[in-house]
Short mmCIF file of C-alpha atoms in Angstrom, two decimals:
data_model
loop_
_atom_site.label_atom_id
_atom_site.label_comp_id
_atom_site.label_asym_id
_atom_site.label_seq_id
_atom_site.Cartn_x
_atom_site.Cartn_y
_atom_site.Cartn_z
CA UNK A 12 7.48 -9.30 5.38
CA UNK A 13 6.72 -5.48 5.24
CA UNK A 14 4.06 -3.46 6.13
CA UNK A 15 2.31 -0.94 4.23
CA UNK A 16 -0.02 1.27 5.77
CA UNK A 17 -3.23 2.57 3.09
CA UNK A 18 -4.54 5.73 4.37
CA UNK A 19 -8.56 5.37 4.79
CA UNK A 20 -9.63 9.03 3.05
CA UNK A 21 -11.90 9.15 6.05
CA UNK A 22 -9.67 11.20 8.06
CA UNK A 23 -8.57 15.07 8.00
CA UNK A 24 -5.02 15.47 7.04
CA UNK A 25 -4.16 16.72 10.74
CA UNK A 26 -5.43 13.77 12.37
CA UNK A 27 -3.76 11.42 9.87
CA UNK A 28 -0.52 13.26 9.47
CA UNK A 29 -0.51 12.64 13.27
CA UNK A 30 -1.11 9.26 13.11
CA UNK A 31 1.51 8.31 10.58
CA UNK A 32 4.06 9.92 12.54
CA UNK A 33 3.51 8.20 15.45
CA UNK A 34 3.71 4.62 13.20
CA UNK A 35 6.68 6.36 10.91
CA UNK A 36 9.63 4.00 12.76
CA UNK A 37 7.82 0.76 12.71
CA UNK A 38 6.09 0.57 9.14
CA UNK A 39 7.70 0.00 5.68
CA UNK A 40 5.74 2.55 3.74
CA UNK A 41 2.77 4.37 4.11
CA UNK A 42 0.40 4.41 0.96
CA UNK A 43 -1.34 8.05 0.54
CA UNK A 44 -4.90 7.21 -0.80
CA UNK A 45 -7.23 9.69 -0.18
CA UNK A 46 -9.41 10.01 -3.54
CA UNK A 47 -11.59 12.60 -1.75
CA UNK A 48 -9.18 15.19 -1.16
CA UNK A 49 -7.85 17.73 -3.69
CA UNK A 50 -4.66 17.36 -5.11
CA UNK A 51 -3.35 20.79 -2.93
CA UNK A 52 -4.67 18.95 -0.04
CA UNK A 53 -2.82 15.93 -1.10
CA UNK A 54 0.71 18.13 -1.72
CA UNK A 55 0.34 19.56 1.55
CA UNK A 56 -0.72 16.76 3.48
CA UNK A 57 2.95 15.10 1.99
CA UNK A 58 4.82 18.29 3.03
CA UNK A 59 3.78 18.14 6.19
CA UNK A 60 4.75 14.82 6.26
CA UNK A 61 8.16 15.29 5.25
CA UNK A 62 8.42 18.31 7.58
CA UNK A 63 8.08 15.80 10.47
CA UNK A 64 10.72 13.22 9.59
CA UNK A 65 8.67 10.80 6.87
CA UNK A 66 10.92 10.32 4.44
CA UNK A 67 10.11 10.13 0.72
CA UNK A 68 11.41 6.52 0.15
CA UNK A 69 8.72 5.62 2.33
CA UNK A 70 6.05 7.31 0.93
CA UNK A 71 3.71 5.85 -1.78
CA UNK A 72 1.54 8.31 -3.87
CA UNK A 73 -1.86 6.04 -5.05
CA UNK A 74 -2.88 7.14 -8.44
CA UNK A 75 -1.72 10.64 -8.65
CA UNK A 76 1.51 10.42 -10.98
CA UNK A 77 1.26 13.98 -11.34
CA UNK A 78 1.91 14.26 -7.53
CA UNK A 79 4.64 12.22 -7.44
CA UNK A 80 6.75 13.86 -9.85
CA UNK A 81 6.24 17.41 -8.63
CA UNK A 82 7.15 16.34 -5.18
CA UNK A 83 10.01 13.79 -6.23
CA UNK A 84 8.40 10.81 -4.54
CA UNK A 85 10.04 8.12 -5.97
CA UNK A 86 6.62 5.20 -5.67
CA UNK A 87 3.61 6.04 -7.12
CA UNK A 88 0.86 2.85 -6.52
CA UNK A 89 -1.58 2.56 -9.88
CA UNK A 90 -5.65 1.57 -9.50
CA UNK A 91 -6.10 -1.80 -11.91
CA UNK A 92 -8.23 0.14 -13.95
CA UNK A 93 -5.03 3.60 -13.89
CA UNK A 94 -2.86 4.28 -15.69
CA UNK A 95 -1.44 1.72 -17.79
CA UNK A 96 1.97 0.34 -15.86
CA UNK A 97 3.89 -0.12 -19.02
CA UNK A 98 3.35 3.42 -20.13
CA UNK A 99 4.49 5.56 -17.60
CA UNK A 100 7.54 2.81 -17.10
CA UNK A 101 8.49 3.75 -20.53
CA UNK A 102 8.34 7.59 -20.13
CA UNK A 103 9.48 7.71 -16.47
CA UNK A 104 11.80 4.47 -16.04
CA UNK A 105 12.78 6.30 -12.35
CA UNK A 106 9.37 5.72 -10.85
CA UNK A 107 9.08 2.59 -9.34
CA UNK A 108 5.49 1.08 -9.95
CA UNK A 109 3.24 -0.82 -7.94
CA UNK A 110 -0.26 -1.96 -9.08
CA UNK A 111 -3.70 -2.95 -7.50
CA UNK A 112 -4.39 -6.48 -9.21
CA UNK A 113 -7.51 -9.35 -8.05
CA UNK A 114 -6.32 -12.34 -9.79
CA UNK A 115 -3.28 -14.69 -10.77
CA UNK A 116 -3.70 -13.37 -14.59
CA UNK A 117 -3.82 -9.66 -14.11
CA UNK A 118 -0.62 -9.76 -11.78
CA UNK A 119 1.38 -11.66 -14.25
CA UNK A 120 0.57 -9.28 -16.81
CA UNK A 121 1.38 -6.37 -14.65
CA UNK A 122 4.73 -8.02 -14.25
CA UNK A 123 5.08 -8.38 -17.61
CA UNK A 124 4.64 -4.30 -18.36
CA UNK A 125 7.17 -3.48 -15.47
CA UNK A 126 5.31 -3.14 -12.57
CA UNK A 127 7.89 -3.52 -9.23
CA UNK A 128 5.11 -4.87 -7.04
CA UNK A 129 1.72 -5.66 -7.50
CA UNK A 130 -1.19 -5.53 -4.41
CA UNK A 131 -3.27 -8.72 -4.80
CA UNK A 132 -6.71 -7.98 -2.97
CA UNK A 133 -9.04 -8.56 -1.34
CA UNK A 134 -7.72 -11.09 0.80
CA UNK A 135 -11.01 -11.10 3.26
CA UNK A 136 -13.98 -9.38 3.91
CA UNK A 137 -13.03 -5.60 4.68
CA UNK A 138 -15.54 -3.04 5.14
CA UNK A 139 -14.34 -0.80 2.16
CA UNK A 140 -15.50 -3.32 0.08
CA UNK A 141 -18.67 -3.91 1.18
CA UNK A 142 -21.05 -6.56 -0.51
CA UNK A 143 -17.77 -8.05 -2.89
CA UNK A 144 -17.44 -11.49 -1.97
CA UNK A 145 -13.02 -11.55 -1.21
CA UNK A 146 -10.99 -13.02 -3.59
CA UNK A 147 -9.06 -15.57 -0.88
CA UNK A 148 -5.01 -15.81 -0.65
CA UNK A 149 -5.12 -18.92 -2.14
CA UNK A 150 -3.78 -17.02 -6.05
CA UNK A 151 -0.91 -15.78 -3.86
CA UNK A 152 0.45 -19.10 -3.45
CA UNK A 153 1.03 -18.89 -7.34
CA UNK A 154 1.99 -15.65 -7.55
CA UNK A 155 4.88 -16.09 -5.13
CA UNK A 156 5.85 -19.57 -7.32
CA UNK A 157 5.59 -17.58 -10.67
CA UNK A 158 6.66 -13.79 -10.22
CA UNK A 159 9.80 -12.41 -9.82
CA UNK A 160 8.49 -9.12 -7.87
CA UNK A 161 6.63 -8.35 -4.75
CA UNK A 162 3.93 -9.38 -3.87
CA UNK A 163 1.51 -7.92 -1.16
CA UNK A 164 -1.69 -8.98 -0.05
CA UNK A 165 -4.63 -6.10 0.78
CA UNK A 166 -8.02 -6.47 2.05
CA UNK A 167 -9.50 -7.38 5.46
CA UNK A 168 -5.78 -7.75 6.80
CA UNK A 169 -5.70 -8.26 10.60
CA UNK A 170 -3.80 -9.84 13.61
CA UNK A 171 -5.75 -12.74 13.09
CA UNK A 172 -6.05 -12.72 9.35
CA UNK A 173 -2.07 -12.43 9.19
CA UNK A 174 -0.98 -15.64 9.52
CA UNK A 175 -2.87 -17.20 6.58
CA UNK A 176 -1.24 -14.23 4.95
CA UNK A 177 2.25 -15.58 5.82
CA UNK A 178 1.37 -19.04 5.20
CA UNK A 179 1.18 -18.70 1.66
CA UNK A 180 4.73 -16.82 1.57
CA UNK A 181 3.01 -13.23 0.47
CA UNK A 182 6.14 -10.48 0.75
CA UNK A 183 3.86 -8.21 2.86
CA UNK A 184 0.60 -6.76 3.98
CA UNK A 185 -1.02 -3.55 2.74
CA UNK A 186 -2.83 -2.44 6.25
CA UNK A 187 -5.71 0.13 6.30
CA UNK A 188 -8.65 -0.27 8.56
CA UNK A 189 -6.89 -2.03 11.28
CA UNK A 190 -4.27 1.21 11.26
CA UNK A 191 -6.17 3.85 11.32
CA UNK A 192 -9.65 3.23 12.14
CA UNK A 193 -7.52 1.64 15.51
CA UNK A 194 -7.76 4.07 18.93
CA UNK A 195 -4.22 3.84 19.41
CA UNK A 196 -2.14 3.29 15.42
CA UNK A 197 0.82 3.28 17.15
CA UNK A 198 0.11 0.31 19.51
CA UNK A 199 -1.22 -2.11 16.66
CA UNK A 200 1.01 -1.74 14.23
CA UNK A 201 3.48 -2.44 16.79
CA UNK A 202 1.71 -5.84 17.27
CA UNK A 203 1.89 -6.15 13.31
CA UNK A 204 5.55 -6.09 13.41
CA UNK A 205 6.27 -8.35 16.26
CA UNK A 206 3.93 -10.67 14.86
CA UNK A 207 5.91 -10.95 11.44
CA UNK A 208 9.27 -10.71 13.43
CA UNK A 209 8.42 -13.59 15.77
CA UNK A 210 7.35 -15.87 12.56
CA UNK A 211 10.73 -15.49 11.45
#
């Protein structure tokens, strides 16, 4: 399993550039969604980055395809309701795709346009969605029997929520509260890895 980590847009770009260097060695990717922030914050924020040993594989730009073009970042993550996967596949067959989906249906058909992952959320309650009832990992089971790409589940993810996560054979977790709302980043995601490590 990997881990993604989802920025929280809650956070200055100091405090999180901090943070994600001090998780850089023991996550997959890091997932730059910060809606709030301008897209010059946003370029900077992946400089800085960069300048501190993040490398670009590992960085995924949410939404902003714009962004990840200019800057040569080679994943750019698209909303369910974005950018349509199929078009920018066509015009920029380089980018590799992921894309946020909530059901069985919509992930096959993101498949089917050329989507390299898909995000299947929420998993559990989560505070970011606050009031939407969570979708439950049970459509994972099917998506992992039925698609030929990635697969990772998003939403309410924890230490305890992770092995009903890896029960149903889901290729990773997209973490965001439990990151970097945490004191110490470094220390849980730590705990995240040795966790999917021992299952194996």
């Amino acid at each position: 399993m990997k881990i993604i980590a989802v920025t929280d847009d809650r956070q200055s770009v100091k405090t999180l550039t901090e943070k994600i260097i001090a998780i850089k060695d023991v996550i997959d990717y890091v997932q730059i969604r910060e809606k709030s922030k301008s897209v010059r914050e946003i370029v900077s924020f992946i400089e800085h980055l960069q300048n501190n040993g993040v490398k670009k594989e590992k960085i995924i730009v949410n939404d902003r395809l714009d962004v990840a073009l200019c800057m040569d970042i080679p994943t750019v993550h698209l909303p369910e309701h974005g950018l349509p996967v199929k078009m920018v596949k066509e015009r920029y067959p380089h980018i590799r795709v992921g894309c946020s989906v909530h059901s069985f249906e919509k992930a096959k058909q993101a498949e089917t346009n050329g989507a390299d992952y898909v995000q299947y959320g929420h998993c559990f309650e989560t505070n970011s969605k606050q009031g939407l009832p969570p979708n439950g990992v049970e459509p994972l089971l099917q998506m992992r029997k039925e698609l030929s790409i990635p697969v990772y589940a998003i939403g309410g993810i924890t230490l305890e929520t992770l092995p009903s996560i890896q029960a149903v054979g889901a290729d990773g977790v997209a973490v965001m509260s439990s990151i970097f709302a945490a004191d110490e980043p470094y220390s849980i995601t730590k705990k995240f890895r040795e966790a999917i490590h021992n299952e194996k």
